[in-house]
């Protein structure tokens, strides 16, 4: 399983014994997702990867939080990775809150373009109700971008103390945590460093491969 949280859900929902499940975290390719001194950080720029049409990804709460933040930061912009369904609930919410002209929607991006958006963002927001692992949080941290995340699913476990956390489905809490970063460059830098360290310690494909290799050898040894 890719997280302790997902392991617990698998145990409960499928009735699998705890001893039958090993947690081995996913990784991120740090030769691709990395901090770059050549890409200048923009102030008042948020990035979020939140599928517009998947309720568990929390896009509604992201947009509501963003709307609250624009009252304090008039120049704030959001890079939204994905695009809402035309005429859908999220599309209507964006117009109702009057924030469409402050959002840049990105679809069908190359990996290189996505990385550059992560690298230049002031902060990343992960608004999900549930994540089995949480690639957007890890990718942002790997790019040196401070993270504000919900506690949804495994996100508390994956982000740990390297980001600021908020309850799920709570746009006010998301906005409050984002303000702590947007208003203080020193805090941004501190969480950027924390996130980079956390990825290097826990979420590289090299570590994933080593853990899998060890696990396979244990299984083979116990089956002989």
PDB file of C-alpha atoms in Angstrom:
ATOM      1  CA  UNK A   1       0.000   0.000   0.000  1.00  0.00           C
ATOM      2  CA  UNK A   2       1.183   3.536  -0.737  1.00  0.00           C
ATOM      3  CA  UNK A   3       0.347   4.972   2.716  1.00  0.00           C
ATOM      4  CA  UNK A   4      -0.606   3.950   6.234  1.00  0.00           C
ATOM      5  CA  UNK A   5      -3.978   5.595   5.734  1.00  0.00           C
ATOM      6  CA  UNK A   6      -4.654   3.603   2.573  1.00  0.00           C
ATOM      7  CA  UNK A   7      -3.512   0.466   4.383  1.00  0.00           C
ATOM      8  CA  UNK A   8      -6.094   1.041   7.106  1.00  0.00           C
ATOM      9  CA  UNK A   9      -8.817   1.609   4.519  1.00  0.00           C
ATOM     10  CA  UNK A  10      -7.860  -1.605   2.691  1.00  0.00           C
ATOM     11  CA  UNK A  11      -7.956  -3.555   5.949  1.00  0.00           C
ATOM     12  CA  UNK A  12     -11.386  -2.203   6.812  1.00  0.00           C
ATOM     13  CA  UNK A  13     -13.036  -2.332   3.391  1.00  0.00           C
ATOM     14  CA  UNK A  14     -11.601  -5.626   2.123  1.00  0.00           C
ATOM     15  CA  UNK A  15     -11.045  -7.513   5.350  1.00  0.00           C
ATOM     16  CA  UNK A  16      -7.344  -8.080   4.712  1.00  0.00           C
ATOM     17  CA  UNK A  17      -5.115  -8.813   7.695  1.00  0.00           C
ATOM     18  CA  UNK A  18      -2.662  -6.104   8.693  1.00  0.00           C
ATOM     19  CA  UNK A  19       0.218  -8.573   8.444  1.00  0.00           C
ATOM     20  CA  UNK A  20      -0.567  -9.067   4.755  1.00  0.00           C
ATOM     21  CA  UNK A  21      -0.028  -5.420   3.831  1.00  0.00           C
ATOM     22  CA  UNK A  22       3.291  -3.572   3.642  1.00  0.00           C
ATOM     23  CA  UNK A  23       3.412   0.199   3.246  1.00  0.00           C
ATOM     24  CA  UNK A  24       5.845   1.396   0.589  1.00  0.00           C
ATOM     25  CA  UNK A  25       5.471   5.028  -0.373  1.00  0.00           C
ATOM     26  CA  UNK A  26       5.342   6.204  -3.963  1.00  0.00           C
ATOM     27  CA  UNK A  27       8.158   8.396  -5.182  1.00  0.00           C
ATOM     28  CA  UNK A  28       8.709  11.412  -7.360  1.00  0.00           C
ATOM     29  CA  UNK A  29      11.401  11.789 -10.009  1.00  0.00           C
ATOM     30  CA  UNK A  30      13.588  14.544  -8.629  1.00  0.00           C
ATOM     31  CA  UNK A  31      15.413  14.911 -11.911  1.00  0.00           C
ATOM     32  CA  UNK A  32      12.081  16.213 -13.233  1.00  0.00           C
ATOM     33  CA  UNK A  33      10.302  17.698 -10.207  1.00  0.00           C
ATOM     34  CA  UNK A  34      12.952  19.879  -8.615  1.00  0.00           C
ATOM     35  CA  UNK A  35      13.622  23.367  -7.316  1.00  0.00           C
ATOM     36  CA  UNK A  36      15.226  25.628  -9.898  1.00  0.00           C
ATOM     37  CA  UNK A  37      17.122  28.815  -9.120  1.00  0.00           C
ATOM     38  CA  UNK A  38      16.636  29.779 -12.780  1.00  0.00           C
ATOM     39  CA  UNK A  39      12.843  30.008 -12.407  1.00  0.00           C
ATOM     40  CA  UNK A  40      11.968  33.069 -10.313  1.00  0.00           C
ATOM     41  CA  UNK A  41       9.279  32.656  -7.661  1.00  0.00           C
ATOM     42  CA  UNK A  42       6.238  34.819  -8.270  1.00  0.00           C
ATOM     43  CA  UNK A  43       4.492  36.442  -5.347  1.00  0.00           C
ATOM     44  CA  UNK A  44       0.728  36.112  -4.998  1.00  0.00           C
ATOM     45  CA  UNK A  45       0.568  33.055  -7.252  1.00  0.00           C
ATOM     46  CA  UNK A  46      -1.213  29.848  -6.183  1.00  0.00           C
ATOM     47  CA  UNK A  47      -1.100  26.513  -7.979  1.00  0.00           C
ATOM     48  CA  UNK A  48      -3.524  23.659  -7.489  1.00  0.00           C
ATOM     49  CA  UNK A  49      -4.052  20.326  -9.192  1.00  0.00           C
ATOM     50  CA  UNK A  50      -7.697  19.527  -8.508  1.00  0.00           C
ATOM     51  CA  UNK A  51      -9.881  17.643 -10.977  1.00  0.00           C
ATOM     52  CA  UNK A  52     -12.878  19.906 -11.505  1.00  0.00           C
ATOM     53  CA  UNK A  53     -15.350  17.074 -11.985  1.00  0.00           C
ATOM     54  CA  UNK A  54     -14.190  14.756  -9.180  1.00  0.00           C
ATOM     55  CA  UNK A  55     -15.883  15.726  -5.889  1.00  0.00           C
ATOM     56  CA  UNK A  56     -13.196  14.052  -3.766  1.00  0.00           C
ATOM     57  CA  UNK A  57     -10.571  16.447  -5.143  1.00  0.00           C
ATOM     58  CA  UNK A  58     -12.195  19.413  -3.390  1.00  0.00           C
ATOM     59  CA  UNK A  59     -12.099  21.932  -6.245  1.00  0.00           C
ATOM     60  CA  UNK A  60     -15.216  23.694  -4.916  1.00  0.00           C
ATOM     61  CA  UNK A  61     -13.497  24.446  -1.604  1.00  0.00           C
ATOM     62  CA  UNK A  62     -10.363  25.592  -3.409  1.00  0.00           C
ATOM     63  CA  UNK A  63     -12.319  28.160  -5.407  1.00  0.00           C
ATOM     64  CA  UNK A  64     -14.169  29.355  -2.309  1.00  0.00           C
ATOM     65  CA  UNK A  65     -10.875  29.719  -0.423  1.00  0.00           C
ATOM     66  CA  UNK A  66      -9.319  31.539  -3.370  1.00  0.00           C
ATOM     67  CA  UNK A  67     -12.255  33.958  -3.435  1.00  0.00           C
ATOM     68  CA  UNK A  68     -11.708  34.743   0.255  1.00  0.00           C
ATOM     69  CA  UNK A  69      -8.010  35.335  -0.346  1.00  0.00           C
ATOM     70  CA  UNK A  70      -8.563  37.740  -3.244  1.00  0.00           C
ATOM     71  CA  UNK A  71     -10.235  40.131  -0.814  1.00  0.00           C
ATOM     72  CA  UNK A  72      -6.886  40.505   0.984  1.00  0.00           C
ATOM     73  CA  UNK A  73      -4.625  40.028  -2.038  1.00  0.00           C
ATOM     74  CA  UNK A  74      -6.206  41.812  -5.051  1.00  0.00           C
ATOM     75  CA  UNK A  75      -3.360  40.773  -7.369  1.00  0.00           C
ATOM     76  CA  UNK A  76      -3.602  37.098  -6.397  1.00  0.00           C
ATOM     77  CA  UNK A  77      -3.830  34.595  -9.260  1.00  0.00           C
ATOM     78  CA  UNK A  78      -4.528  30.877  -9.400  1.00  0.00           C
ATOM     79  CA  UNK A  79      -2.968  28.372 -11.783  1.00  0.00           C
ATOM     80  CA  UNK A  80      -5.622  25.663 -11.928  1.00  0.00           C
ATOM     81  CA  UNK A  81      -4.332  22.422 -13.440  1.00  0.00           C
ATOM     82  CA  UNK A  82      -7.449  21.089 -15.111  1.00  0.00           C
ATOM     83  CA  UNK A  83     -10.544  22.673 -16.578  1.00  0.00           C
ATOM     84  CA  UNK A  84     -14.115  22.760 -15.271  1.00  0.00           C
ATOM     85  CA  UNK A  85     -16.924  21.322 -17.317  1.00  0.00           C
ATOM     86  CA  UNK A  86     -18.638  24.145 -19.172  1.00  0.00           C
ATOM     87  CA  UNK A  87     -21.926  24.853 -17.437  1.00  0.00           C
ATOM     88  CA  UNK A  88     -21.071  22.483 -14.581  1.00  0.00           C
ATOM     89  CA  UNK A  89     -21.349  23.267 -10.887  1.00  0.00           C
ATOM     90  CA  UNK A  90     -17.747  24.429 -10.549  1.00  0.00           C
ATOM     91  CA  UNK A  91     -17.996  26.558 -13.685  1.00  0.00           C
ATOM     92  CA  UNK A  92     -21.082  28.265 -12.259  1.00  0.00           C
ATOM     93  CA  UNK A  93     -19.418  28.773  -8.880  1.00  0.00           C
ATOM     94  CA  UNK A  94     -16.437  30.503 -10.497  1.00  0.00           C
ATOM     95  CA  UNK A  95     -18.773  32.995 -12.176  1.00  0.00           C
ATOM     96  CA  UNK A  96     -20.941  33.424  -9.079  1.00  0.00           C
ATOM     97  CA  UNK A  97     -17.869  34.395  -7.039  1.00  0.00           C
ATOM     98  CA  UNK A  98     -16.508  36.618  -9.801  1.00  0.00           C
ATOM     99  CA  UNK A  99     -13.014  35.133  -9.889  1.00  0.00           C
ATOM    100  CA  UNK A 100     -12.776  33.816 -13.444  1.00  0.00           C
ATOM    101  CA  UNK A 101     -10.502  36.666 -14.571  1.00  0.00           C
ATOM    102  CA  UNK A 102      -8.058  35.752 -11.781  1.00  0.00           C
ATOM    103  CA  UNK A 103      -7.707  32.063 -12.726  1.00  0.00           C
ATOM    104  CA  UNK A 104      -5.506  30.557 -15.422  1.00  0.00           C
ATOM    105  CA  UNK A 105      -6.760  27.119 -16.449  1.00  0.00           C
ATOM    106  CA  UNK A 106      -4.223  24.614 -17.786  1.00  0.00           C
ATOM    107  CA  UNK A 107      -5.166  21.365 -19.516  1.00  0.00           C
ATOM    108  CA  UNK A 108      -3.164  18.705 -21.387  1.00  0.00           C
ATOM    109  CA  UNK A 109       0.124  20.053 -20.064  1.00  0.00           C
ATOM    110  CA  UNK A 110       3.524  18.592 -20.753  1.00  0.00           C
ATOM    111  CA  UNK A 111       5.398  17.480 -17.645  1.00  0.00           C
ATOM    112  CA  UNK A 112       7.942  20.233 -18.258  1.00  0.00           C
ATOM    113  CA  UNK A 113       5.248  22.920 -18.301  1.00  0.00           C
ATOM    114  CA  UNK A 114       3.641  21.550 -15.150  1.00  0.00           C
ATOM    115  CA  UNK A 115       6.993  21.572 -13.369  1.00  0.00           C
ATOM    116  CA  UNK A 116       7.603  25.193 -14.357  1.00  0.00           C
ATOM    117  CA  UNK A 117       4.188  26.162 -12.947  1.00  0.00           C
ATOM    118  CA  UNK A 118       5.038  24.442  -9.672  1.00  0.00           C
ATOM    119  CA  UNK A 119       8.444  26.103  -9.552  1.00  0.00           C
ATOM    120  CA  UNK A 120       7.182  29.647 -10.036  1.00  0.00           C
ATOM    121  CA  UNK A 121       4.161  29.410  -7.701  1.00  0.00           C
ATOM    122  CA  UNK A 122       4.249  31.125  -4.327  1.00  0.00           C
ATOM    123  CA  UNK A 123       2.298  28.284  -2.716  1.00  0.00           C
ATOM    124  CA  UNK A 124       0.425  25.123  -3.676  1.00  0.00           C
ATOM    125  CA  UNK A 125      -2.991  24.235  -2.283  1.00  0.00           C
ATOM    126  CA  UNK A 126      -4.160  20.610  -2.118  1.00  0.00           C
ATOM    127  CA  UNK A 127      -7.900  20.783  -1.272  1.00  0.00           C
ATOM    128  CA  UNK A 128      -8.816  17.082  -1.544  1.00  0.00           C
ATOM    129  CA  UNK A 129     -11.434  15.348   0.564  1.00  0.00           C
ATOM    130  CA  UNK A 130      -9.427  12.139   0.161  1.00  0.00           C
ATOM    131  CA  UNK A 131      -6.072  11.049  -1.264  1.00  0.00           C
ATOM    132  CA  UNK A 132      -4.642   7.551  -1.125  1.00  0.00           C
ATOM    133  CA  UNK A 133      -1.176   9.049  -1.506  1.00  0.00           C
ATOM    134  CA  UNK A 134      -1.157  12.656  -2.710  1.00  0.00           C
ATOM    135  CA  UNK A 135       1.119  13.201  -5.693  1.00  0.00           C
ATOM    136  CA  UNK A 136       0.285  16.931  -6.065  1.00  0.00           C
ATOM    137  CA  UNK A 137       1.554  17.622  -2.542  1.00  0.00           C
ATOM    138  CA  UNK A 138       4.780  15.664  -3.083  1.00  0.00           C
ATOM    139  CA  UNK A 139       5.385  17.179  -6.522  1.00  0.00           C
ATOM    140  CA  UNK A 140       4.960  20.690  -5.129  1.00  0.00           C
ATOM    141  CA  UNK A 141       7.320  20.000  -2.211  1.00  0.00           C
ATOM    142  CA  UNK A 142       9.877  18.510  -4.615  1.00  0.00           C
ATOM    143  CA  UNK A 143       9.789  21.780  -6.572  1.00  0.00           C
ATOM    144  CA  UNK A 144      10.402  23.799  -3.419  1.00  0.00           C
ATOM    145  CA  UNK A 145       6.864  25.183  -3.320  1.00  0.00           C
ATOM    146  CA  UNK A 146       5.285  25.540   0.141  1.00  0.00           C
ATOM    147  CA  UNK A 147       2.121  23.477   0.579  1.00  0.00           C
ATOM    148  CA  UNK A 148      -1.240  24.113   2.177  1.00  0.00           C
ATOM    149  CA  UNK A 149      -3.145  20.845   2.340  1.00  0.00           C
ATOM    150  CA  UNK A 150      -6.283  19.385   3.815  1.00  0.00           C
ATOM    151  CA  UNK A 151      -6.187  16.449   6.186  1.00  0.00           C
ATOM    152  CA  UNK A 152      -7.988  14.319   3.592  1.00  0.00           C
ATOM    153  CA  UNK A 153      -7.021  10.653   3.494  1.00  0.00           C
ATOM    154  CA  UNK A 154      -3.251  10.228   3.592  1.00  0.00           C
ATOM    155  CA  UNK A 155      -2.376  13.920   3.224  1.00  0.00           C
ATOM    156  CA  UNK A 156      -1.656  14.501   6.915  1.00  0.00           C
ATOM    157  CA  UNK A 157       0.734  11.537   6.784  1.00  0.00           C
ATOM    158  CA  UNK A 158       2.415  12.551   3.536  1.00  0.00           C
ATOM    159  CA  UNK A 159       2.782  16.291   4.172  1.00  0.00           C
ATOM    160  CA  UNK A 160       3.516  15.950   7.885  1.00  0.00           C
ATOM    161  CA  UNK A 161       5.041  19.079   9.405  1.00  0.00           C
ATOM    162  CA  UNK A 162       6.456  20.184   6.049  1.00  0.00           C
ATOM    163  CA  UNK A 163       3.240  22.030   5.147  1.00  0.00           C
ATOM    164  CA  UNK A 164       0.262  23.776   6.696  1.00  0.00           C
ATOM    165  CA  UNK A 165      -2.842  21.622   7.199  1.00  0.00           C
ATOM    166  CA  UNK A 166      -6.569  22.349   7.311  1.00  0.00           C
ATOM    167  CA  UNK A 167      -9.732  20.276   7.784  1.00  0.00           C
ATOM    168  CA  UNK A 168     -11.466  18.978   4.667  1.00  0.00           C
ATOM    169  CA  UNK A 169     -14.366  20.930   3.133  1.00  0.00           C
ATOM    170  CA  UNK A 170     -13.400  24.082   5.017  1.00  0.00           C
ATOM    171  CA  UNK A 171     -12.514  26.946   2.643  1.00  0.00           C
ATOM    172  CA  UNK A 172     -12.076  29.423   5.505  1.00  0.00           C
ATOM    173  CA  UNK A 173      -9.460  27.187   7.132  1.00  0.00           C
ATOM    174  CA  UNK A 174      -7.662  26.720   3.797  1.00  0.00           C
ATOM    175  CA  UNK A 175      -7.622  30.475   3.258  1.00  0.00           C
ATOM    176  CA  UNK A 176      -6.366  31.146   6.783  1.00  0.00           C
ATOM    177  CA  UNK A 177      -3.468  28.741   6.351  1.00  0.00           C
ATOM    178  CA  UNK A 178      -2.645  30.180   2.934  1.00  0.00           C
ATOM    179  CA  UNK A 179      -2.499  33.692   4.407  1.00  0.00           C
ATOM    180  CA  UNK A 180       0.257  32.583   6.792  1.00  0.00           C
ATOM    181  CA  UNK A 181       2.420  31.800   3.783  1.00  0.00           C
ATOM    182  CA  UNK A 182       1.351  34.555   1.392  1.00  0.00           C
ATOM    183  CA  UNK A 183       2.051  37.243   3.986  1.00  0.00           C
ATOM    184  CA  UNK A 184       5.540  36.132   4.978  1.00  0.00           C
ATOM    185  CA  UNK A 185       8.442  35.318   2.652  1.00  0.00           C
ATOM    186  CA  UNK A 186      10.514  33.900   5.515  1.00  0.00           C
ATOM    187  CA  UNK A 187       7.732  31.433   6.316  1.00  0.00           C
ATOM    188  CA  UNK A 188       7.543  30.505   2.638  1.00  0.00           C
ATOM    189  CA  UNK A 189      11.280  29.812   2.576  1.00  0.00           C
ATOM    190  CA  UNK A 190      11.126  27.745   5.757  1.00  0.00           C
ATOM    191  CA  UNK A 191       8.363  25.483   4.473  1.00  0.00           C
ATOM    192  CA  UNK A 192      10.043  25.251   1.078  1.00  0.00           C
ATOM    193  CA  UNK A 193      13.152  23.837   2.765  1.00  0.00           C
ATOM    194  CA  UNK A 194      11.075  21.516   4.985  1.00  0.00           C
ATOM    195  CA  UNK A 195       9.229  20.160   1.974  1.00  0.00           C
ATOM    196  CA  UNK A 196      12.409  19.501   0.009  1.00  0.00           C
ATOM    197  CA  UNK A 197      13.924  17.637   2.949  1.00  0.00           C
ATOM    198  CA  UNK A 198      10.773  15.560   3.437  1.00  0.00           C
ATOM    199  CA  UNK A 199      10.719  14.467  -0.197  1.00  0.00           C
ATOM    200  CA  UNK A 200      14.401  13.546  -0.175  1.00  0.00           C
ATOM    201  CA  UNK A 201      13.987  11.531   3.012  1.00  0.00           C
ATOM    202  CA  UNK A 202      10.785   9.698   2.104  1.00  0.00           C
ATOM    203  CA  UNK A 203       9.519  10.024  -1.454  1.00  0.00           C
ATOM    204  CA  UNK A 204      12.156   9.231  -4.060  1.00  0.00           C
ATOM    205  CA  UNK A 205      11.800   6.394  -6.549  1.00  0.00           C
ATOM    206  CA  UNK A 206      15.210   5.132  -5.429  1.00  0.00           C
ATOM    207  CA  UNK A 207      13.898   4.629  -1.899  1.00  0.00           C
ATOM    208  CA  UNK A 208      10.710   3.054  -3.260  1.00  0.00           C
ATOM    209  CA  UNK A 209      12.740   0.590  -5.336  1.00  0.00           C
ATOM    210  CA  UNK A 210      14.984  -0.292  -2.385  1.00  0.00           C
ATOM    211  CA  UNK A 211      11.973  -0.930  -0.136  1.00  0.00           C
ATOM    212  CA  UNK A 212      10.292  -3.084  -2.785  1.00  0.00           C
ATOM    213  CA  UNK A 213      13.485  -5.062  -3.322  1.00  0.00           C
ATOM    214  CA  UNK A 214      13.746  -5.716   0.423  1.00  0.00           C
ATOM    215  CA  UNK A 215      10.095  -6.747   0.604  1.00  0.00           C
ATOM    216  CA  UNK A 216      10.387  -9.172  -2.320  1.00  0.00           C
ATOM    217  CA  UNK A 217      13.446 -10.766  -0.735  1.00  0.00           C
ATOM    218  CA  UNK A 218      11.561 -11.201   2.564  1.00  0.00           C
ATOM    219  CA  UNK A 219       8.687 -12.883   0.733  1.00  0.00           C
ATOM    220  CA  UNK A 220      11.039 -15.224  -1.151  1.00  0.00           C
ATOM    221  CA  UNK A 221      12.941 -16.072   2.027  1.00  0.00           C
ATOM    222  CA  UNK A 222       9.721 -16.898   3.902  1.00  0.00           C
ATOM    223  CA  UNK A 223       8.354 -19.029   1.051  1.00  0.00           C
ATOM    224  CA  UNK A 224      11.387 -21.290   0.778  1.00  0.00           C
TER     225      UNK A 224
END
